[in-house]
mmCIF file of C-alpha atoms and ligand atoms in Angstrom:
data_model
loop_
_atom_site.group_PDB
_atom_site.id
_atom_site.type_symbol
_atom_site.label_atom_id
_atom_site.label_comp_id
_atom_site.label_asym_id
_atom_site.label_seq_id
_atom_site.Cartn_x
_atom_site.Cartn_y
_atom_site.Cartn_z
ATOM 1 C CA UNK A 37 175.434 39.791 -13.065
ATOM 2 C CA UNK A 38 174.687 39.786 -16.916
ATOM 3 C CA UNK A 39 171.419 38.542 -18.125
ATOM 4 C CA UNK A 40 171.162 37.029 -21.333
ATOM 5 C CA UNK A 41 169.247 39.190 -23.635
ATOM 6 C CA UNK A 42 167.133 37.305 -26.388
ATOM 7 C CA UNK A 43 165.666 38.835 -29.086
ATOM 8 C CA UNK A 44 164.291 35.391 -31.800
ATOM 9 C CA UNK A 45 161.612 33.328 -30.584
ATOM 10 C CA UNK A 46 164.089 30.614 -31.920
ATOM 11 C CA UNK A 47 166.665 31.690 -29.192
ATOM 12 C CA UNK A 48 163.884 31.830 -26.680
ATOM 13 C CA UNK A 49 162.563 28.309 -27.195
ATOM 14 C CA UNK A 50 165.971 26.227 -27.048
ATOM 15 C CA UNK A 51 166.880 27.955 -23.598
ATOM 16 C CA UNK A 52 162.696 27.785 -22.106
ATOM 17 C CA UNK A 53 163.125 23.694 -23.862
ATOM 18 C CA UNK A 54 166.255 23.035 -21.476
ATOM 19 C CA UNK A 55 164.659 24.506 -18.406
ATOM 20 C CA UNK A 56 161.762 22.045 -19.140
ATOM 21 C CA UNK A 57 163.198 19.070 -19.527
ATOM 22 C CA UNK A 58 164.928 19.848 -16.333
ATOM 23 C CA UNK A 59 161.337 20.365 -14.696
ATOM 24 C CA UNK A 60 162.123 24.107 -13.986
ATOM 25 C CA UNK A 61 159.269 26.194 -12.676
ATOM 26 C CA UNK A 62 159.053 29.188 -15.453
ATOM 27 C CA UNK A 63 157.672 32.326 -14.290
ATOM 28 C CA UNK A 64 157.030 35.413 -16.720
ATOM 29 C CA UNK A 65 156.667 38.911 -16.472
ATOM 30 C CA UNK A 66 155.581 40.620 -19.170
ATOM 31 C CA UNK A 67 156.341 44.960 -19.586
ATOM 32 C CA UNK A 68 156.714 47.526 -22.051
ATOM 33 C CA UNK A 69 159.961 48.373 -20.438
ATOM 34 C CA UNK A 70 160.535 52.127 -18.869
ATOM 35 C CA UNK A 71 160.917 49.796 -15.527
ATOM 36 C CA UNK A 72 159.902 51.213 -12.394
ATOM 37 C CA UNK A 73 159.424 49.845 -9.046
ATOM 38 C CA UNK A 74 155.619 48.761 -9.847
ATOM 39 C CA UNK A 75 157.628 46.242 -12.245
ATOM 40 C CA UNK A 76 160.043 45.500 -10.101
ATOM 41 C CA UNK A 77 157.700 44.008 -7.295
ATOM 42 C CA UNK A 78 155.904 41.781 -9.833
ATOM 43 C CA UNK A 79 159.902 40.516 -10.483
ATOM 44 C CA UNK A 80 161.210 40.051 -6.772
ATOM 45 C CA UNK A 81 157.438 37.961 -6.715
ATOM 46 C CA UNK A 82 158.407 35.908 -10.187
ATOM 47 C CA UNK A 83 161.960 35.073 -8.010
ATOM 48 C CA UNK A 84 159.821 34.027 -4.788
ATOM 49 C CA UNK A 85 158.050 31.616 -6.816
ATOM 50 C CA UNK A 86 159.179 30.191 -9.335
ATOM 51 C CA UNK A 87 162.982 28.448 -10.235
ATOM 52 C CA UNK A 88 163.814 30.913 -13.284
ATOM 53 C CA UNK A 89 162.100 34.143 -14.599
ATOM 54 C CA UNK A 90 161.935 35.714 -17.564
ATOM 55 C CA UNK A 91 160.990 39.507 -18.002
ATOM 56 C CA UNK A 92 159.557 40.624 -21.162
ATOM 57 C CA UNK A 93 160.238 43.523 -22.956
ATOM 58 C CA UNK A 94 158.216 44.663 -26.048
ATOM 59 C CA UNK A 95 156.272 47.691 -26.890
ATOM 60 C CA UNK A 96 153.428 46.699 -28.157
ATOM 61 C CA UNK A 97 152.005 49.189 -31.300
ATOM 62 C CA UNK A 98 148.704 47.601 -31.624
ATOM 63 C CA UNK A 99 147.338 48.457 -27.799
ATOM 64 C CA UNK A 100 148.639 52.108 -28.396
ATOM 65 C CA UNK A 101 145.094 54.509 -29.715
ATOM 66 C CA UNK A 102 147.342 56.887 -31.502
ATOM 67 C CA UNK A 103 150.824 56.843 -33.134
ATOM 68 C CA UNK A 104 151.509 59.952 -30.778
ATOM 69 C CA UNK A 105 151.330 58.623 -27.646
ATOM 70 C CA UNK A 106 153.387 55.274 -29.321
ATOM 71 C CA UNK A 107 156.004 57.549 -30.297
ATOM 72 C CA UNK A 108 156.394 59.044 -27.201
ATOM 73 C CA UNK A 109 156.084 56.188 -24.912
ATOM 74 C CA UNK A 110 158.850 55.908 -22.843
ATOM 75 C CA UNK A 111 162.348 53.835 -23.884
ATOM 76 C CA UNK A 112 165.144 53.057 -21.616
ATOM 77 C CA UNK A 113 166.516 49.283 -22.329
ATOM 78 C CA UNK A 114 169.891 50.180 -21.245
ATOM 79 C CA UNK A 115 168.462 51.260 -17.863
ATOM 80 C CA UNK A 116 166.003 48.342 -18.082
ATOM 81 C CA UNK A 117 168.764 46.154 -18.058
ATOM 82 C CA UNK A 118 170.507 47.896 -15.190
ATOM 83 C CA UNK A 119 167.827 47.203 -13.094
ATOM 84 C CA UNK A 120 166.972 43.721 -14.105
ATOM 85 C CA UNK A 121 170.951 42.535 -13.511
ATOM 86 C CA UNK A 122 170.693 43.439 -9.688
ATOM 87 C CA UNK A 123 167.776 41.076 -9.286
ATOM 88 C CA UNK A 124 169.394 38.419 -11.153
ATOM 89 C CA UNK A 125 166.818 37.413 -13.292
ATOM 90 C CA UNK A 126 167.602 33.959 -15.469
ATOM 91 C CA UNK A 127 166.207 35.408 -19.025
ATOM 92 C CA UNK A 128 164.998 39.382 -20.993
ATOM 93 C CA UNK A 129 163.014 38.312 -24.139
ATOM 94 C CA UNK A 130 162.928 41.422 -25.892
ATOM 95 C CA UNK A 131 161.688 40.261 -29.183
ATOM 96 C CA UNK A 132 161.645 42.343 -32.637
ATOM 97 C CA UNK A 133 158.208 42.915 -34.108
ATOM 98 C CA UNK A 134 158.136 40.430 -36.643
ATOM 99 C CA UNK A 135 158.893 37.821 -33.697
ATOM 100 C CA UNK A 136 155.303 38.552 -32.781
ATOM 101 C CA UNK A 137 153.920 39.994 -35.532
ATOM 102 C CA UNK A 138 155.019 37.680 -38.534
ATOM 103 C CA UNK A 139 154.319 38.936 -41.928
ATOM 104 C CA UNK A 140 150.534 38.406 -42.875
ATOM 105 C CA UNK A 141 149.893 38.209 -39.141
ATOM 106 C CA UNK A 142 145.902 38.098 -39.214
ATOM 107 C CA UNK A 143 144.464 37.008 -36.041
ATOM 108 C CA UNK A 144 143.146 38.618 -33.081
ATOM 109 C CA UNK A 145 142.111 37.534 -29.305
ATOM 110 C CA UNK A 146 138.745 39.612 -28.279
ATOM 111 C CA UNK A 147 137.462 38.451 -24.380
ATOM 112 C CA UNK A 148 133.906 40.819 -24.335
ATOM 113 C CA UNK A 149 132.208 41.267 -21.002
ATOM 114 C CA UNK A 150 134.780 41.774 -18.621
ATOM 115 C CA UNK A 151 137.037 44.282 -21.274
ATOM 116 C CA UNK A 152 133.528 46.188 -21.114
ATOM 117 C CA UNK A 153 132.927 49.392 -19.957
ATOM 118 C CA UNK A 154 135.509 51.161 -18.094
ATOM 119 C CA UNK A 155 138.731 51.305 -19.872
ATOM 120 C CA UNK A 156 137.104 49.819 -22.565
ATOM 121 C CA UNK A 157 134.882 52.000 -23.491
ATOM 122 C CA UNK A 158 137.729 54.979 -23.881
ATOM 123 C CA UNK A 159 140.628 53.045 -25.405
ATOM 124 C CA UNK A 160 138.771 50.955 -28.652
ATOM 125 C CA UNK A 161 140.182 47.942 -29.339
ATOM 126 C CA UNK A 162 142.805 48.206 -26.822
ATOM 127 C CA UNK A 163 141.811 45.337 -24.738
ATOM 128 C CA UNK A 164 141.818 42.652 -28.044
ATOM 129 C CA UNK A 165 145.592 44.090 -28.483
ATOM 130 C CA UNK A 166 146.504 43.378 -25.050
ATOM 131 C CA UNK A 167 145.222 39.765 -24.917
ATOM 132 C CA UNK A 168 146.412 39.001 -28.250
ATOM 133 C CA UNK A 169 149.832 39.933 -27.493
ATOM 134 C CA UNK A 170 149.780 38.247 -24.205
ATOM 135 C CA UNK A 171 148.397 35.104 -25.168
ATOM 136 C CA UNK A 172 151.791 35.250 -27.644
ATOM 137 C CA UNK A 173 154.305 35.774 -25.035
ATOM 138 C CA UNK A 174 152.775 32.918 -22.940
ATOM 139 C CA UNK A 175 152.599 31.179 -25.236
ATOM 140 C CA UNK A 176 156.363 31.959 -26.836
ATOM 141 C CA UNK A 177 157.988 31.708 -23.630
ATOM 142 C CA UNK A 178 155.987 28.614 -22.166
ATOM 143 C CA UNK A 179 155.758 29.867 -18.706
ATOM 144 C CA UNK A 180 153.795 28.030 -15.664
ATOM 145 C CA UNK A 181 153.094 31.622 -13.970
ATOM 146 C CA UNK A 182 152.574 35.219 -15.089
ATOM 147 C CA UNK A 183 152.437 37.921 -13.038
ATOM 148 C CA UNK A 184 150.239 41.439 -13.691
ATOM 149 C CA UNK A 185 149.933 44.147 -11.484
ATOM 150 C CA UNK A 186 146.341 45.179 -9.960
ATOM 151 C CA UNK A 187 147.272 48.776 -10.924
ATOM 152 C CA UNK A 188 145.817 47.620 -14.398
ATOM 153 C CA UNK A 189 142.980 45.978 -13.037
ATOM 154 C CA UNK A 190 140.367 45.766 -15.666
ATOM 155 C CA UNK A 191 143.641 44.723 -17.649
ATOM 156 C CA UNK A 192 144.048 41.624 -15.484
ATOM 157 C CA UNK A 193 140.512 40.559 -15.287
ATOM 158 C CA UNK A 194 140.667 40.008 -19.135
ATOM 159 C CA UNK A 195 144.230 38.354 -18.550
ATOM 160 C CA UNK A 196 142.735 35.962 -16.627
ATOM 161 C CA UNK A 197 139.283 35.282 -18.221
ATOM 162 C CA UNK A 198 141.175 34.595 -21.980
ATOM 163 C CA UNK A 199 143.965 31.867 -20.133
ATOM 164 C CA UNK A 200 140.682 29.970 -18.441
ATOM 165 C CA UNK A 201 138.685 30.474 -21.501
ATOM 166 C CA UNK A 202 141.361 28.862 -24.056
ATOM 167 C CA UNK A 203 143.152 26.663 -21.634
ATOM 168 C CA UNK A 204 146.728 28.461 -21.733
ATOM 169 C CA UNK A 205 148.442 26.258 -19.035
ATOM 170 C CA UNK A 206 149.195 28.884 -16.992
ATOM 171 C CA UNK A 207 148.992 30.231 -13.242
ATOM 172 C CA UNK A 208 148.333 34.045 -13.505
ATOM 173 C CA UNK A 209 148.719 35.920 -10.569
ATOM 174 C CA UNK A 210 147.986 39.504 -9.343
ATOM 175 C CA UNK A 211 150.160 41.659 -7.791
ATOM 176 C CA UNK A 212 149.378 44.734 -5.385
ATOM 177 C CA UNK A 213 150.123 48.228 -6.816
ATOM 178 C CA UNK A 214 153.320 49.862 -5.860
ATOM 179 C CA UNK A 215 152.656 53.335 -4.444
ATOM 180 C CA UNK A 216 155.036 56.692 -3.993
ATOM 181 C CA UNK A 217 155.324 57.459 -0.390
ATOM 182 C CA UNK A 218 152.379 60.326 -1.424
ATOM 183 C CA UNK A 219 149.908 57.397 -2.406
ATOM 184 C CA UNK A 220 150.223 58.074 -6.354
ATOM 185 C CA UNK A 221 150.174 55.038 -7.948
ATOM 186 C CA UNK A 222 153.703 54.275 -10.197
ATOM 187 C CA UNK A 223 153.476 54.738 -13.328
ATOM 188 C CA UNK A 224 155.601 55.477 -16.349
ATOM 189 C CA UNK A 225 153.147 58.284 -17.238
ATOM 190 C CA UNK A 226 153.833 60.430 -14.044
ATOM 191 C CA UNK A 227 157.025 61.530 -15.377
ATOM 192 C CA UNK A 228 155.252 63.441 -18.197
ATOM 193 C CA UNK A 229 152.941 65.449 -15.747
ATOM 194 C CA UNK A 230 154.174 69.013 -14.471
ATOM 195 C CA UNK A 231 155.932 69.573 -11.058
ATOM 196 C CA UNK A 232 152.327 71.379 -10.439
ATOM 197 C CA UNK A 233 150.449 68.539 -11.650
ATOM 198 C CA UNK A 234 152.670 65.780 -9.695
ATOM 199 C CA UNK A 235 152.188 67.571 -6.473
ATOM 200 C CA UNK A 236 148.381 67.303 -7.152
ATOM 201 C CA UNK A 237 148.112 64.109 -8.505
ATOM 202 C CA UNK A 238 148.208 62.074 -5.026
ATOM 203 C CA UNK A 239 144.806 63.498 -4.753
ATOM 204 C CA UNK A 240 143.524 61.162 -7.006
ATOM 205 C CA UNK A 241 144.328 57.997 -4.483
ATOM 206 C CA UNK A 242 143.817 59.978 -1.184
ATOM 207 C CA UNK A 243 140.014 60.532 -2.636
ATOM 208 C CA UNK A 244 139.779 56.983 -4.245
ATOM 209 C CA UNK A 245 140.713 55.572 -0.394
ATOM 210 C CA UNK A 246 138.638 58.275 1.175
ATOM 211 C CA UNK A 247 135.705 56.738 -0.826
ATOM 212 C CA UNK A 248 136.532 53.210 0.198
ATOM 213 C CA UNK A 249 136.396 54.006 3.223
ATOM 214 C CA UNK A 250 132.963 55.634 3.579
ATOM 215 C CA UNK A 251 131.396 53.154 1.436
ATOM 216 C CA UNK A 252 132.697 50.416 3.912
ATOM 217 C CA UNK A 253 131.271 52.131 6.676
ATOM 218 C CA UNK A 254 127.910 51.545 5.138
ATOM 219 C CA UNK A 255 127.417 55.438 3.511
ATOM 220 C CA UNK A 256 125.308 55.343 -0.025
ATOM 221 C CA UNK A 257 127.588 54.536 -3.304
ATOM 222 C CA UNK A 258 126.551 57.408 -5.426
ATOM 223 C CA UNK A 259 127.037 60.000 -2.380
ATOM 224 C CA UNK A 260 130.117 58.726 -2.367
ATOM 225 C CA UNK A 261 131.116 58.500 -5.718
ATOM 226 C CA UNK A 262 129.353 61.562 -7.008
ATOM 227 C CA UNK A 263 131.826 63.595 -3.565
ATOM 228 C CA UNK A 264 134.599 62.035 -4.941
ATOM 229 C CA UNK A 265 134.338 63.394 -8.526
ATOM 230 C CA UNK A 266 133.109 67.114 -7.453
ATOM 231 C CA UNK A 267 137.087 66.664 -5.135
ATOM 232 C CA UNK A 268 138.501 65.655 -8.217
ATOM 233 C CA UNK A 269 137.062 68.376 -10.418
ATOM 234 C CA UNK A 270 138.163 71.540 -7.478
ATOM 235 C CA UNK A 271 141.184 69.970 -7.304
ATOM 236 C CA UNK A 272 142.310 70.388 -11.039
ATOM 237 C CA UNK A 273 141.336 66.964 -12.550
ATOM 238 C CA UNK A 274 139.791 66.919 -15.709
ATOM 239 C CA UNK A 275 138.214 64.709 -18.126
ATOM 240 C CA UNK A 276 136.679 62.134 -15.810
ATOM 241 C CA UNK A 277 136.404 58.976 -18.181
ATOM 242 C CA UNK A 278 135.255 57.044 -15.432
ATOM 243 C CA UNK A 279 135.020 56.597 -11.634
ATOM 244 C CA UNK A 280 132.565 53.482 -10.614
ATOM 245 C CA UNK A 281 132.194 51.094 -8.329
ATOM 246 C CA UNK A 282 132.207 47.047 -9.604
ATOM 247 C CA UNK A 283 132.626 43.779 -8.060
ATOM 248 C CA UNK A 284 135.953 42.604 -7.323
ATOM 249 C CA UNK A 285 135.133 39.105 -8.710
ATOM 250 C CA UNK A 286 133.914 39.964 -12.056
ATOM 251 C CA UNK A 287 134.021 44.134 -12.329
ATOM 252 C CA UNK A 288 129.979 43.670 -12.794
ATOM 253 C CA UNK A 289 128.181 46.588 -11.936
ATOM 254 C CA UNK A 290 126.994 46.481 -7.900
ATOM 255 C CA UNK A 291 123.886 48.440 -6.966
ATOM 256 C CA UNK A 292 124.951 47.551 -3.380
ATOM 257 C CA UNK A 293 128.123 46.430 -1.883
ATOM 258 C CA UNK A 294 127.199 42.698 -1.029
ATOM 259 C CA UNK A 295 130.618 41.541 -1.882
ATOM 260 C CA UNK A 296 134.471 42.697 -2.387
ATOM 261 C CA UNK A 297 134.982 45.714 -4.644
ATOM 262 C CA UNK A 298 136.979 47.932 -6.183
ATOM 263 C CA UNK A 299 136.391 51.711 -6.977
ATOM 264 C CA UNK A 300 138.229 52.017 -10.402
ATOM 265 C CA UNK A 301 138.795 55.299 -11.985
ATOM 266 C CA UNK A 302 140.580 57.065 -15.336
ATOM 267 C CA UNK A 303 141.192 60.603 -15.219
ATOM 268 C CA UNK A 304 143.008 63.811 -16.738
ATOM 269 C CA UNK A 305 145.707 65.896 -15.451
ATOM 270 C CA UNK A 306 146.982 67.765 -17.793
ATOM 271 C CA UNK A 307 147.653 65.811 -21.009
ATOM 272 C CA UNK A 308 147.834 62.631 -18.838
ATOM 273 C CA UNK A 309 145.747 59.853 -18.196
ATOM 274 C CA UNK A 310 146.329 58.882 -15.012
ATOM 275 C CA UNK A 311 144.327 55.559 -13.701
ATOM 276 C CA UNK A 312 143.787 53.800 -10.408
ATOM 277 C CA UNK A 313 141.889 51.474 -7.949
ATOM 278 C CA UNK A 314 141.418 50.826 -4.603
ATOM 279 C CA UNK A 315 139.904 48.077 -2.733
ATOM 280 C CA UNK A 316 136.377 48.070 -1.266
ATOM 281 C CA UNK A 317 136.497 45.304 1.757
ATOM 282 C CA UNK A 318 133.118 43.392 2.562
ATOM 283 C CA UNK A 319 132.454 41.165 5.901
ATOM 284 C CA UNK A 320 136.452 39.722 5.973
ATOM 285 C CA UNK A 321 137.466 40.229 2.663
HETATM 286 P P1 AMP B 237 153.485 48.007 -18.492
HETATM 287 O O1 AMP B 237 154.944 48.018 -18.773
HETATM 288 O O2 AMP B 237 152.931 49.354 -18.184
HETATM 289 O O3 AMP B 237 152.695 47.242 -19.527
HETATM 290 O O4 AMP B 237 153.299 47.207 -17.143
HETATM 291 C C1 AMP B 237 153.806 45.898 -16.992
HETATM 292 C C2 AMP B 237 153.219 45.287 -15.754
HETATM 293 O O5 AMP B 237 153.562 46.055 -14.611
HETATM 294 C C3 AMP B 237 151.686 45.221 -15.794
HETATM 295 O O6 AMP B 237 151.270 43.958 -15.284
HETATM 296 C C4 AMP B 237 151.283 46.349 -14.889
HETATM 297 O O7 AMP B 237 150.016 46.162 -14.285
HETATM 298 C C5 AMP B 237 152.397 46.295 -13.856
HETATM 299 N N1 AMP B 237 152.508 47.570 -13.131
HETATM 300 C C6 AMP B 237 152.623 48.809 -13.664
HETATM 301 N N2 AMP B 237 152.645 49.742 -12.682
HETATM 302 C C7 AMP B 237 152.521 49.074 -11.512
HETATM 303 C C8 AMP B 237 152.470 49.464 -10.139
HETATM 304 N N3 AMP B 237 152.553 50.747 -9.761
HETATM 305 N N4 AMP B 237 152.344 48.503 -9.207
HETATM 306 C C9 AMP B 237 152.253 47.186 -9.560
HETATM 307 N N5 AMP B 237 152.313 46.755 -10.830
HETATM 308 C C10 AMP B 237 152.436 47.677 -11.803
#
């Protein structure tokens, strides 16, 4: 079935108005199109819960570290829309630039502590871009829920901390990553690796679940970690940005695993930066 495509925050408000006065349950989920089945399964979610959904669509330039890797960023809005029809989604905002960044736009959202670190410390200033143009499309489109996936988990952490920390009425909720059948986590970015490099690149989650595994069955955290990275390296990975272990709760660092984790790493192959994380479990977690 068609969706309606809006593209004015004008357009986007009378329709999100009318679903509000008739007490609709909004849910939103926000992409930089290039849709995959990782977005997909934060959709089919958005339809269990909620009584309409609306999928975002914008490329955002600010989060991008170099006009390069903007410019090349995969675009495929016709296919987008393919995909969105056969889940029958009620709205796709796809909004110019100026409908979020109005001339003399001037203001910025920066969460610290939990955008520390990690990603963080490789992509400057790319955390402030993401919350600033997610607090705008909550806030534009009004909806009750929004759903992230945990693939960008540092990503949702500072999702969540700026809605509690400036009371954005909204539920946001986390959503597994989507895997290939070979573990690799989907991602728009493993269509630019090699047909060498995607053969290798399930490596990268076999040893992140290898490690989670020996670190639940009590073995030291730096053993473990410091294996994992000397795999990564014989295997062809380069550029390690990071590979740690942090608390699920808060990604603070954990000297010991007294608590849920998550071993979170960013990593070269090739020209790509390919990230990922896997769950730590603790007592029944
Ligand atoms: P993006 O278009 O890359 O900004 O991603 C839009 C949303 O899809 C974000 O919440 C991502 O975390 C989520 N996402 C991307 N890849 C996956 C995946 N493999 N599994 C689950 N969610 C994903």
């Amino acid at each position: 079935m068609k969706i309606p495509i809006v593209r004015t925050l004008s357009a986007l408000q009378k329709i999100t108005r009318e679903w509000r006065t008739a007490n609709k349950e909004i849910s939103v989920v926000p992409t930089m199109g290039a849709l995959h089945a990782g977005h997909l399964s934060l959709v089919r979610e958005a339809k269990s819960m909620s009584d309409k959904v609306i999928v975002t669509l914008f490329v955002n330039p600010t989060q991008f570290n170099n006009t390069k890797d903007l410019k090349s960023y995969p675009r495929s809005e016709e296919d987008d829309i393919k995909k969105l029809e056969s889940f029958n989604i009620d709205l796709l905002y796809a909004p110019e630039n100026h409908e979020i960044y109005p001339e003399g736009y001037a203001t910025q959202i920066s969460v610290s502590g939990v955008s520390e670190g990690l990603c963080g410390d490789h992509r400057p200033g790319h955390f402030n871009a993401v919350a600033t143009v997610v607090a705008k499309l909550l806030i534009q489109t009004s909806a009750n829920i929004a759903l992230f996936g945990e693939k960008d988990y540092q990503q949702l952490h500072v999702i969540k901390r700026m809605v509690k920390d400036l009371d954005i009425p909204v539920r946001i909720v986390g959503c597994e990553t989507i895997r290939e059948t070979d573990h690799l986590a989907i991602s728009s970015r493993n269509l630019l690796l090699s047909d060498k490099d995607r053969k290798r690149a399930p490596i990268l989650a076999k040893t992140l679940m290898d490690a989670a595994k020996r670190i639940e069955t009590g073995e030291p955290q730096k053993i473990v970690l410091e294996d994992s990275i000397k795999i990564l390296r014989s295997s062809g990975f380069r550029s390690i940005e990071y590979l740690e272990l942090r608390a699920e709760s808060d990604l603070k660092v954990l000297e010991m695993v007294d608590e849920p984790a998550r071993i979170l790493a960013s990593i070269y192959l090739g020209n790509v930066r390919l990230i990922d994380n896997v769950k730590v479990r603790f007592g029944n977690s």
